[in-house]
Backbone atoms as SQL, in Angstrom:
CREATE TABLE atoms (id INTEGER PRIMARY KEY, chain TEXT, resi INTEGER, resn TEXT, atom TEXT, x REAL, y REAL, z REAL);
INSERT INTO atoms VALUES
  (1, 'A', 1, 'MET', 'N', 152.737, 79.877, 136.893),
  (2, 'A', 1, 'MET', 'CA', 152.933, 79.891, 135.627),
  (3, 'A', 1, 'MET', 'C', 154.103, 78.762, 135.028),
  (4, 'A', 2, 'SER', 'N', 154.721, 78.050, 136.767),
  (5, 'A', 2, 'SER', 'CA', 155.366, 76.673, 135.764),
  (6, 'A', 2, 'SER', 'C', 154.208, 75.685, 135.219),
  (7, 'A', 3, 'GLN', 'N', 153.227, 75.640, 135.482),
  (8, 'A', 3, 'GLN', 'CA', 152.131, 74.669, 135.341),
  (9, 'A', 3, 'GLN', 'C', 151.622, 74.532, 133.807),
  (10, 'A', 4, 'ARG', 'N', 151.896, 76.119, 133.459),
  (11, 'A', 4, 'ARG', 'CA', 151.401, 76.056, 132.135),
  (12, 'A', 4, 'ARG', 'C', 152.241, 75.555, 131.528),
  (13, 'A', 5, 'ASP', 'N', 153.662, 76.230, 131.719),
  (14, 'A', 5, 'ASP', 'CA', 154.782, 75.710, 130.736),
  (15, 'A', 5, 'ASP', 'C', 154.847, 74.482, 130.889),
  (16, 'A', 6, 'GLY', 'N', 154.693, 73.546, 131.831),
  (17, 'A', 6, 'GLY', 'CA', 155.242, 71.887, 131.540),
  (18, 'A', 6, 'GLY', 'C', 153.981, 71.411, 130.541),
  (19, 'A', 7, 'PHE', 'N', 152.679, 71.980, 130.906),
  (20, 'A', 7, 'PHE', 'CA', 151.541, 71.039, 129.942),
  (21, 'A', 7, 'PHE', 'C', 151.957, 71.213, 128.643),
  (22, 'A', 8, 'ALA', 'N', 152.476, 71.882, 128.014),
  (23, 'A', 8, 'ALA', 'CA', 152.385, 71.499, 126.543),
  (24, 'A', 8, 'ALA', 'C', 153.112, 70.137, 126.445),
  (25, 'A', 9, 'GLY', 'N', 154.195, 70.314, 127.023),
  (26, 'A', 9, 'GLY', 'CA', 155.052, 68.739, 126.782),
  (27, 'A', 9, 'GLY', 'C', 154.448, 67.496, 127.354),
  (28, 'A', 10, 'GLY', 'N', 154.120, 68.293, 128.731),
  (29, 'A', 10, 'GLY', 'CA', 153.736, 66.712, 128.930),
  (30, 'A', 10, 'GLY', 'C', 151.892, 66.243, 127.945),
  (31, 'A', 11, 'PHE', 'N', 151.437, 66.975, 127.662),
  (32, 'A', 11, 'PHE', 'CA', 150.048, 66.335, 126.552),
  (33, 'A', 11, 'PHE', 'C', 150.775, 66.133, 125.398),
  (34, 'A', 12, 'LEU', 'N', 151.970, 66.146, 124.743),
  (35, 'A', 12, 'LEU', 'CA', 152.674, 66.191, 123.770),
  (36, 'A', 12, 'LEU', 'C', 152.942, 64.497, 124.274),
  (37, 'A', 13, 'ALA', 'N', 154.002, 64.331, 124.935),
  (38, 'A', 13, 'ALA', 'CA', 154.490, 63.051, 125.652),
  (39, 'A', 13, 'ALA', 'C', 153.198, 62.523, 125.864),
  (40, 'A', 14, 'GLY', 'N', 152.366, 62.233, 126.349),
  (41, 'A', 14, 'GLY', 'CA', 150.915, 61.774, 126.854),
  (42, 'A', 14, 'GLY', 'C', 150.443, 61.078, 125.021),
  (43, 'A', 15, 'ALA', 'N', 150.211, 62.027, 124.255),
  (44, 'A', 15, 'ALA', 'CA', 150.024, 61.846, 122.866),
  (45, 'A', 15, 'ALA', 'C', 150.687, 60.746, 122.221),
  (46, 'A', 16, 'ILE', 'N', 152.070, 60.959, 122.450),
  (47, 'A', 16, 'ILE', 'CA', 152.521, 59.678, 121.630),
  (48, 'A', 16, 'ILE', 'C', 152.876, 58.694, 121.883),
  (49, 'A', 17, 'VAL', 'N', 152.873, 58.774, 123.641),
  (50, 'A', 17, 'VAL', 'CA', 153.129, 57.816, 124.778),
  (51, 'A', 17, 'VAL', 'C', 151.943, 57.011, 124.390),
  (52, 'A', 18, 'GLY', 'N', 150.406, 57.718, 124.288),
  (53, 'A', 18, 'GLY', 'CA', 149.071, 56.938, 124.159),
  (54, 'A', 18, 'GLY', 'C', 149.278, 56.070, 122.873),
  (55, 'A', 19, 'SER', 'N', 149.862, 56.621, 121.669),
  (56, 'A', 19, 'SER', 'CA', 149.309, 55.896, 120.706),
  (57, 'A', 19, 'SER', 'C', 149.977, 55.024, 120.041),
  (58, 'A', 20, 'VAL', 'N', 151.620, 54.953, 120.754),
  (59, 'A', 20, 'VAL', 'CA', 152.688, 53.846, 120.221),
  (60, 'A', 20, 'VAL', 'C', 151.781, 52.706, 121.578),
  (61, 'A', 21, 'VAL', 'N', 151.209, 52.838, 122.563),
  (62, 'A', 21, 'VAL', 'CA', 150.434, 52.113, 123.150),
  (63, 'A', 21, 'VAL', 'C', 149.390, 51.365, 122.706),
  (64, 'A', 22, 'GLY', 'N', 148.773, 52.447, 122.054),
  (65, 'A', 22, 'GLY', 'CA', 147.540, 52.030, 121.163),
  (66, 'A', 22, 'GLY', 'C', 147.913, 50.928, 120.005),
  (67, 'A', 23, 'GLY', 'N', 149.047, 51.496, 119.553),
  (68, 'A', 23, 'GLY', 'CA', 148.921, 51.053, 118.113),
  (69, 'A', 23, 'GLY', 'C', 149.723, 49.529, 118.187),
  (70, 'A', 24, 'VAL', 'N', 150.359, 49.072, 119.328),
  (71, 'A', 24, 'VAL', 'CA', 151.305, 47.988, 120.105),
  (72, 'A', 24, 'VAL', 'C', 149.870, 46.772, 119.953),
  (73, 'A', 25, 'LEU', 'N', 149.183, 47.610, 121.016),
  (74, 'A', 25, 'LEU', 'CA', 147.762, 47.079, 121.837),
  (75, 'A', 25, 'LEU', 'C', 146.861, 46.488, 120.312),
  (76, 'A', 26, 'GLY', 'N', 146.889, 47.177, 119.432),
  (77, 'A', 26, 'GLY', 'CA', 145.750, 46.727, 118.130),
  (78, 'A', 26, 'GLY', 'C', 146.768, 46.117, 117.496),
  (79, 'A', 27, 'ALA', 'N', 147.895, 45.838, 117.232),
  (80, 'A', 27, 'ALA', 'CA', 148.652, 44.816, 116.052),
  (81, 'A', 27, 'ALA', 'C', 148.425, 43.568, 116.827),
  (82, 'A', 28, 'ILE', 'N', 148.596, 43.357, 118.297),
  (83, 'A', 28, 'ILE', 'CA', 148.867, 42.445, 118.814),
  (84, 'A', 28, 'ILE', 'C', 147.715, 41.725, 119.085),
  (85, 'A', 29, 'ILE', 'N', 146.309, 42.322, 118.988),
  (86, 'A', 29, 'ILE', 'CA', 144.552, 41.870, 119.071),
  (87, 'A', 29, 'ILE', 'C', 144.143, 41.736, 117.548),
  (88, 'A', 30, 'ALA', 'N', 144.757, 42.313, 116.276),
  (89, 'A', 30, 'ALA', 'CA', 144.324, 42.184, 115.521),
  (90, 'A', 30, 'ALA', 'C', 145.302, 40.770, 115.108),
  (91, 'A', 31, 'THR', 'N', 146.240, 39.998, 115.613),
  (92, 'A', 31, 'THR', 'CA', 147.133, 39.152, 114.982),
  (93, 'A', 31, 'THR', 'C', 146.032, 37.526, 115.740),
  (94, 'A', 32, 'ARG', 'N', 146.168, 38.159, 117.161),
  (95, 'A', 32, 'ARG', 'CA', 145.112, 36.861, 117.590),
  (96, 'A', 32, 'ARG', 'C', 143.721, 36.470, 116.958),
  (97, 'A', 33, 'ARG', 'N', 142.972, 37.443, 116.552),
  (98, 'A', 33, 'ARG', 'CA', 142.272, 37.505, 115.705),
  (99, 'A', 33, 'ARG', 'C', 141.793, 36.438, 114.451),
  (100, 'A', 34, 'GLU', 'N', 143.301, 37.069, 113.655),
  (101, 'A', 34, 'GLU', 'CA', 143.497, 36.201, 112.607),
  (102, 'A', 34, 'GLU', 'C', 143.382, 34.975, 113.145),
  (103, 'A', 35, 'GLU', 'N', 144.355, 34.831, 113.933),
  (104, 'A', 35, 'GLU', 'CA', 144.642, 33.233, 114.232),
  (105, 'A', 35, 'GLU', 'C', 143.445, 32.108, 114.723),
  (106, 'A', 36, 'ILE', 'N', 142.534, 33.338, 115.425),
  (107, 'A', 36, 'ILE', 'CA', 141.160, 32.451, 115.856),
  (108, 'A', 36, 'ILE', 'C', 140.488, 32.128, 114.811),
  (109, 'A', 37, 'ASP', 'N', 140.005, 32.956, 113.898),
  (110, 'A', 37, 'ASP', 'CA', 139.284, 33.452, 112.920),
  (111, 'A', 37, 'ASP', 'C', 139.822, 31.981, 111.637),
  (112, 'A', 38, 'GLU', 'N', 141.196, 31.779, 112.243),
  (113, 'A', 38, 'GLU', 'CA', 141.505, 30.481, 111.031),
  (114, 'A', 38, 'GLU', 'C', 141.021, 29.041, 111.424),
  (115, 'A', 39, 'GLU', 'N', 141.139, 28.715, 113.029),
  (116, 'A', 39, 'GLU', 'CA', 140.563, 28.128, 113.411),
  (117, 'A', 39, 'GLU', 'C', 139.523, 27.818, 113.688),
  (118, 'A', 40, 'GLU', 'N', 138.531, 28.927, 113.794),
  (119, 'A', 40, 'GLU', 'CA', 137.627, 28.162, 113.189),
  (120, 'A', 40, 'GLU', 'C', 136.813, 27.845, 112.121),
  (121, 'A', 41, 'MET', 'N', 137.382, 28.333, 110.982),
  (122, 'A', 41, 'MET', 'CA', 137.336, 28.059, 109.763),
  (123, 'A', 41, 'MET', 'C', 137.910, 26.274, 109.462),
  (124, 'A', 42, 'GLN', 'N', 138.854, 26.229, 110.302),
  (125, 'A', 42, 'GLN', 'CA', 138.924, 24.608, 110.642),
  (126, 'A', 42, 'GLN', 'C', 138.055, 23.896, 111.109),
  (127, 'A', 43, 'GLN', 'N', 137.602, 24.256, 111.915),
  (128, 'A', 43, 'GLN', 'CA', 136.534, 23.626, 112.732),
  (129, 'A', 43, 'GLN', 'C', 135.158, 23.254, 111.976),
  (130, 'A', 44, 'LEU', 'N', 135.132, 24.344, 111.313),
  (131, 'A', 44, 'LEU', 'CA', 133.703, 24.793, 110.165),
  (132, 'A', 44, 'LEU', 'C', 134.326, 23.471, 109.317),
  (133, 'A', 45, 'ALA', 'N', 135.138, 23.655, 109.021),
  (134, 'A', 45, 'ALA', 'CA', 135.367, 22.677, 107.111),
  (135, 'A', 45, 'ALA', 'C', 135.456, 21.437, 108.066),
  (136, 'A', 46, 'SER', 'N', 135.772, 20.798, 108.937),
  (137, 'A', 46, 'SER', 'CA', 135.737, 19.437, 109.818),
  (138, 'A', 46, 'SER', 'C', 134.790, 19.037, 110.361),
  (139, 'A', 47, 'ARG', 'N', 133.812, 19.959, 110.522),
  (140, 'A', 47, 'ARG', 'CA', 132.484, 19.555, 111.260),
  (141, 'A', 47, 'ARG', 'C', 131.466, 18.596, 109.850),
  (142, 'A', 48, 'PRO', 'N', 131.099, 17.471, 110.512),
  (143, 'A', 48, 'PRO', 'CA', 130.073, 17.321, 109.176),
  (144, 'A', 48, 'PRO', 'C', 128.627, 18.264, 109.296),
  (145, 'A', 49, 'PRO', 'N', 128.139, 17.807, 108.144),
  (146, 'A', 49, 'PRO', 'CA', 127.389, 18.876, 107.426),
  (147, 'A', 49, 'PRO', 'C', 125.884, 18.107, 108.148),
  (148, 'A', 50, 'GLU', 'N', 125.303, 19.333, 108.481),
  (149, 'A', 50, 'GLU', 'CA', 124.091, 18.791, 109.181),
  (150, 'A', 50, 'GLU', 'C', 122.688, 18.385, 108.450),
  (151, 'A', 51, 'THR', 'N', 122.113, 17.926, 109.358),
  (152, 'A', 51, 'THR', 'CA', 120.977, 17.320, 108.898),
  (153, 'A', 51, 'THR', 'C', 119.893, 18.478, 108.226),
  (154, 'A', 52, 'LYS', 'N', 118.664, 17.889, 107.667),
  (155, 'A', 52, 'LYS', 'CA', 117.559, 19.520, 107.275),
  (156, 'A', 52, 'LYS', 'C', 117.117, 18.865, 108.373),
  (157, 'A', 53, 'LYS', 'N', 116.653, 19.974, 109.134),
  (158, 'A', 53, 'LYS', 'CA', 115.278, 19.886, 110.618),
  (159, 'A', 53, 'LYS', 'C', 113.868, 19.465, 109.438),
  (160, 'A', 54, 'SER', 'N', 112.935, 18.858, 110.068),
  (161, 'A', 54, 'SER', 'CA', 111.845, 18.344, 109.527),
  (162, 'A', 54, 'SER', 'C', 110.923, 19.778, 109.618),
  (163, 'A', 55, 'PRO', 'N', 109.928, 19.690, 108.649),
  (164, 'A', 55, 'PRO', 'CA', 108.794, 20.607, 108.388),
  (165, 'A', 55, 'PRO', 'C', 108.204, 21.048, 109.745),
  (166, 'A', 56, 'ASN', 'N', 107.872, 20.201, 110.512),
  (167, 'A', 56, 'ASN', 'CA', 106.625, 20.230, 112.018),
  (168, 'A', 56, 'ASN', 'C', 107.655, 21.288, 112.515),
  (169, 'A', 57, 'SER', 'N', 109.236, 20.501, 112.857),
  (170, 'A', 57, 'SER', 'CA', 109.609, 21.272, 113.900),
  (171, 'A', 57, 'SER', 'C', 109.947, 22.734, 113.536),
  (172, 'A', 58, 'ARG', 'N', 109.568, 23.335, 112.505),
  (173, 'A', 58, 'ARG', 'CA', 109.752, 24.343, 111.874),
  (174, 'A', 58, 'ARG', 'C', 108.489, 25.316, 112.184),
  (175, 'A', 59, 'ARG', 'N', 107.294, 24.404, 112.047),
  (176, 'A', 59, 'ARG', 'CA', 106.116, 24.952, 112.267),
  (177, 'A', 59, 'ARG', 'C', 105.936, 25.443, 113.687),
  (178, 'A', 60, 'THR', 'N', 106.412, 24.214, 114.539),
  (179, 'A', 60, 'THR', 'CA', 106.038, 24.522, 116.189),
  (180, 'A', 60, 'THR', 'C', 106.950, 25.742, 116.824),
  (181, 'A', 61, 'MET', 'N', 108.286, 25.745, 115.904),
  (182, 'A', 61, 'MET', 'CA', 109.096, 27.241, 116.521),
  (183, 'A', 61, 'MET', 'C', 108.101, 28.279, 116.195),
  (184, 'A', 62, 'LYS', 'N', 107.548, 28.153, 115.082),
  (185, 'A', 62, 'LYS', 'CA', 106.925, 29.845, 114.703),
  (186, 'A', 62, 'LYS', 'C', 105.752, 29.815, 115.176),
  (187, 'A', 63, 'LEU', 'N', 105.221, 28.513, 115.828),
  (188, 'A', 63, 'LEU', 'CA', 103.983, 28.949, 116.937),
  (189, 'A', 63, 'LEU', 'C', 104.262, 29.474, 118.141),
  (190, 'A', 64, 'SER', 'N', 105.806, 28.710, 118.658),
  (191, 'A', 64, 'SER', 'CA', 105.843, 29.433, 119.924),
  (192, 'A', 64, 'SER', 'C', 106.461, 30.765, 119.528),
  (193, 'A', 65, 'ASP', 'N', 106.785, 31.103, 118.926),
  (194, 'A', 65, 'ASP', 'CA', 106.843, 32.156, 118.322),
  (195, 'A', 65, 'ASP', 'C', 106.325, 33.652, 118.168),
  (196, 'A', 66, 'THR', 'N', 104.971, 32.943, 117.881),
  (197, 'A', 66, 'THR', 'CA', 104.482, 33.960, 117.949),
  (198, 'A', 66, 'THR', 'C', 103.513, 34.375, 118.918),
  (199, 'A', 67, 'GLU', 'N', 103.128, 32.670, 119.455),
  (200, 'A', 67, 'GLU', 'CA', 102.498, 33.249, 121.076),
  (201, 'A', 67, 'GLU', 'C', 103.282, 34.254, 121.881),
  (202, 'A', 68, 'SER', 'N', 104.889, 34.055, 121.932),
  (203, 'A', 68, 'SER', 'CA', 105.464, 34.782, 122.394),
  (204, 'A', 68, 'SER', 'C', 105.189, 35.983, 121.817),
  (205, 'A', 69, 'MET', 'N', 105.456, 36.424, 120.935),
  (206, 'A', 69, 'MET', 'CA', 105.416, 38.008, 120.446),
  (207, 'A', 69, 'MET', 'C', 104.038, 38.454, 120.813),
  (208, 'A', 70, 'GLU', 'N', 102.839, 37.592, 120.984),
  (209, 'A', 70, 'GLU', 'CA', 101.647, 38.315, 121.698),
  (210, 'A', 70, 'GLU', 'C', 101.627, 38.309, 122.693),
  (211, 'A', 71, 'THR', 'N', 102.186, 37.704, 123.315),
  (212, 'A', 71, 'THR', 'CA', 102.465, 37.728, 124.880),
  (213, 'A', 71, 'THR', 'C', 103.052, 39.268, 125.489),
  (214, 'A', 72, 'ALA', 'N', 103.881, 39.644, 124.332),
  (215, 'A', 72, 'ALA', 'CA', 104.943, 40.685, 124.460),
  (216, 'A', 72, 'ALA', 'C', 104.135, 41.883, 124.374),
  (217, 'A', 73, 'ARG', 'N', 103.273, 41.716, 123.340),
  (218, 'A', 73, 'ARG', 'CA', 102.457, 42.930, 122.530),
  (219, 'A', 73, 'ARG', 'C', 101.749, 43.355, 123.552),
  (220, 'A', 74, 'ARG', 'N', 100.879, 42.366, 123.936),
  (221, 'A', 74, 'ARG', 'CA', 100.070, 42.294, 125.050),
  (222, 'A', 74, 'ARG', 'C', 100.639, 43.261, 126.329),
  (223, 'A', 75, 'SER', 'N', 101.448, 42.580, 126.763),
  (224, 'A', 75, 'SER', 'CA', 102.269, 43.165, 128.161),
  (225, 'A', 75, 'SER', 'C', 102.342, 44.489, 127.901),
  (226, 'A', 76, 'LEU', 'N', 103.042, 44.720, 127.064),
  (227, 'A', 76, 'LEU', 'CA', 103.509, 46.182, 126.308),
  (228, 'A', 76, 'LEU', 'C', 102.319, 47.120, 126.149),
  (229, 'A', 77, 'GLU', 'N', 101.311, 46.775, 125.589),
  (230, 'A', 77, 'GLU', 'CA', 99.991, 47.571, 125.885),
  (231, 'A', 77, 'GLU', 'C', 99.574, 47.518, 126.875),
  (232, 'A', 78, 'ASP', 'N', 99.438, 46.942, 127.942),
  (233, 'A', 78, 'ASP', 'CA', 99.122, 46.866, 129.469),
  (234, 'A', 78, 'ASP', 'C', 100.352, 48.088, 129.909),
  (235, 'A', 79, 'LYS', 'N', 101.331, 48.184, 129.991),
  (236, 'A', 79, 'LYS', 'CA', 102.207, 48.747, 130.281),
  (237, 'A', 79, 'LYS', 'C', 101.525, 50.104, 129.525),
  (238, 'A', 80, 'ILE', 'N', 101.669, 50.588, 128.353),
  (239, 'A', 80, 'ILE', 'CA', 101.449, 51.427, 127.675),
  (240, 'A', 80, 'ILE', 'C', 99.979, 52.394, 128.334),
  (241, 'A', 81, 'ALA', 'N', 99.445, 51.487, 129.008),
  (242, 'A', 81, 'ALA', 'CA', 97.709, 51.872, 128.820),
  (243, 'A', 81, 'ALA', 'C', 98.103, 52.889, 130.167),
  (244, 'A', 82, 'GLN', 'N', 99.154, 52.054, 131.221),
  (245, 'A', 82, 'GLN', 'CA', 98.919, 52.726, 132.879),
  (246, 'A', 82, 'GLN', 'C', 99.849, 53.813, 132.514),
  (247, 'A', 83, 'LEU', 'N', 101.252, 54.044, 131.657),
  (248, 'A', 83, 'LEU', 'CA', 101.389, 55.179, 131.768),
  (249, 'A', 83, 'LEU', 'C', 100.916, 55.892, 131.126),
  (250, 'A', 84, 'ASN', 'N', 99.864, 56.113, 130.735),
  (251, 'A', 84, 'ASN', 'CA', 99.109, 57.185, 129.620),
  (252, 'A', 84, 'ASN', 'C', 98.197, 57.505, 130.897),
  (253, 'A', 85, 'ALA', 'N', 97.838, 56.737, 132.048),
  (254, 'A', 85, 'ALA', 'CA', 96.777, 56.953, 132.965),
  (255, 'A', 85, 'ALA', 'C', 97.620, 58.070, 134.027),
  (256, 'A', 86, 'THR', 'N', 98.656, 57.358, 134.221),
  (257, 'A', 86, 'THR', 'CA', 99.648, 57.970, 135.167),
  (258, 'A', 86, 'THR', 'C', 100.153, 59.365, 134.706),
  (259, 'A', 87, 'ILE', 'N', 100.168, 59.761, 133.331),
  (260, 'A', 87, 'ILE', 'CA', 100.761, 60.855, 132.749),
  (261, 'A', 87, 'ILE', 'C', 99.418, 61.883, 132.872),
  (262, 'A', 88, 'ASP', 'N', 98.354, 61.394, 132.579),
  (263, 'A', 88, 'ASP', 'CA', 96.653, 61.997, 132.675),
  (264, 'A', 88, 'ASP', 'C', 96.904, 62.890, 133.945),
  (265, 'A', 89, 'GLU', 'N', 97.155, 61.447, 135.467),
  (266, 'A', 89, 'GLU', 'CA', 97.025, 61.933, 136.698),
  (267, 'A', 89, 'GLU', 'C', 97.905, 63.218, 136.981),
  (268, 'A', 90, 'VAL', 'N', 98.873, 63.014, 136.367),
  (269, 'A', 90, 'VAL', 'CA', 100.105, 64.325, 137.201),
  (270, 'A', 90, 'VAL', 'C', 100.145, 65.603, 136.154),
  (271, 'A', 91, 'ARG', 'N', 99.315, 65.055, 135.034),
  (272, 'A', 91, 'ARG', 'CA', 99.019, 66.727, 134.307),
  (273, 'A', 91, 'ARG', 'C', 98.019, 67.479, 134.766),
  (274, 'A', 92, 'GLN', 'N', 96.893, 66.663, 135.880),
  (275, 'A', 92, 'GLN', 'CA', 95.783, 66.900, 136.610),
  (276, 'A', 92, 'GLN', 'C', 96.202, 67.684, 137.537),
  (277, 'A', 93, 'GLN', 'N', 97.111, 67.315, 138.285),
  (278, 'A', 93, 'GLN', 'CA', 97.734, 67.311, 139.326),
  (279, 'A', 93, 'GLN', 'C', 98.648, 68.925, 139.195),
  (280, 'A', 94, 'LEU', 'N', 99.742, 68.793, 138.123),
  (281, 'A', 94, 'LEU', 'CA', 100.291, 69.888, 138.117),
  (282, 'A', 94, 'LEU', 'C', 99.509, 71.084, 137.253),
  (283, 'A', 95, 'GLY', 'N', 97.980, 70.879, 136.545),
  (284, 'A', 95, 'GLY', 'CA', 97.719, 72.023, 135.876),
  (285, 'A', 95, 'GLY', 'C', 96.616, 72.508, 137.130),
  (286, 'A', 96, 'SER', 'N', 96.749, 71.908, 138.781),
  (287, 'A', 96, 'SER', 'CA', 95.749, 72.626, 139.421),
  (288, 'A', 96, 'SER', 'C', 96.563, 73.381, 140.545),
  (289, 'A', 97, 'VAL', 'N', 98.005, 73.074, 140.011),
  (290, 'A', 97, 'VAL', 'CA', 99.089, 73.227, 141.032),
  (291, 'A', 97, 'VAL', 'C', 99.990, 75.301, 140.202),
  (292, 'A', 98, 'ASN', 'N', 99.622, 75.158, 139.246),
  (293, 'A', 98, 'ASN', 'CA', 100.360, 75.627, 138.130),
  (294, 'A', 98, 'ASN', 'C', 99.162, 76.914, 138.241),
  (295, 'A', 99, 'GLY', 'N', 98.192, 76.866, 139.166),
  (296, 'A', 99, 'GLY', 'CA', 97.056, 77.733, 138.578),
  (297, 'A', 99, 'GLY', 'C', 96.086, 77.625, 137.309),
  (298, 'A', 100, 'THR', 'N', 96.390, 76.569, 136.362),
  (299, 'A', 100, 'THR', 'CA', 95.824, 76.453, 135.140),
  (300, 'A', 100, 'THR', 'C', 94.010, 75.658, 135.548),
  (301, 'A', 101, 'PRO', 'N', 93.201, 76.034, 135.576),
  (302, 'A', 101, 'PRO', 'CA', 92.242, 75.347, 135.928),
  (303, 'A', 101, 'PRO', 'C', 92.102, 74.083, 135.118),
  (304, 'A', 102, 'SER', 'N', 91.268, 72.834, 135.961),
  (305, 'A', 102, 'SER', 'CA', 91.286, 71.442, 135.227),
  (306, 'A', 102, 'SER', 'C', 90.206, 72.031, 134.396),
  (307, 'A', 103, 'PRO', 'N', 89.927, 70.853, 134.085),
  (308, 'A', 103, 'PRO', 'CA', 88.768, 70.706, 132.938),
  (309, 'A', 103, 'PRO', 'C', 87.462, 70.709, 133.847),
  (310, 'A', 104, 'SER', 'N', 87.624, 69.984, 134.658),
  (311, 'A', 104, 'SER', 'CA', 85.789, 70.364, 135.593),
  (312, 'A', 104, 'SER', 'C', 85.801, 71.515, 136.263),
  (313, 'A', 105, 'SER', 'N', 86.766, 72.238, 136.351),
  (314, 'A', 105, 'SER', 'CA', 86.487, 73.471, 137.037),
  (315, 'A', 105, 'SER', 'C', 86.032, 74.605, 135.725),
  (316, 'A', 106, 'SER', 'N', 86.889, 74.225, 135.028),
  (317, 'A', 106, 'SER', 'CA', 86.211, 75.278, 134.003),
  (318, 'A', 106, 'SER', 'C', 85.248, 75.038, 133.549),
  (319, 'A', 107, 'GLU', 'N', 84.800, 73.458, 133.833),
  (320, 'A', 107, 'GLU', 'CA', 83.133, 73.578, 132.897),
  (321, 'A', 107, 'GLU', 'C', 82.189, 74.125, 134.303),
  (322, 'A', 108, 'ARG', 'N', 82.579, 74.046, 135.548),
  (323, 'A', 108, 'ARG', 'CA', 81.811, 74.753, 136.468),
  (324, 'A', 108, 'ARG', 'C', 81.535, 76.334, 136.364),
  (325, 'A', 109, 'THR', 'N', 82.553, 77.035, 135.952),
  (326, 'A', 109, 'THR', 'CA', 82.069, 77.911, 135.947),
  (327, 'A', 109, 'THR', 'C', 81.458, 78.575, 134.446),
  (328, 'A', 110, 'SER', 'N', 81.719, 78.085, 133.245),
  (329, 'A', 110, 'SER', 'CA', 80.970, 78.154, 132.602),
  (330, 'A', 110, 'SER', 'C', 79.094, 78.371, 132.616),
  (331, 'A', 111, 'LEU', 'N', 78.901, 77.368, 133.747),
  (332, 'A', 111, 'LEU', 'CA', 77.529, 76.376, 133.514),
  (333, 'A', 111, 'LEU', 'C', 76.467, 77.838, 134.454);
């Protein structure tokens, strides 16, 4: 019984201490975040403007991006085909284990 009597007090004390610690940490992190944001804004303001990139560099970037996307697409298609084949094999194995006739054996009985 003594454990139940102390539970409510301990729970309440833990909730209060936890909220105080969380509030203090949140305030500290928020002020540091504001300081960092202000420093970043000052650095961006002092930085010279970037020159425009040539259209040719954009074109080469687009080509390399499309090639990498095509390679990734092919790789995913291959993996999906492998997964489908594996799923079909497992279905056939489980069908024969559970007593469900596989399609090949049901064709034999109908003939």
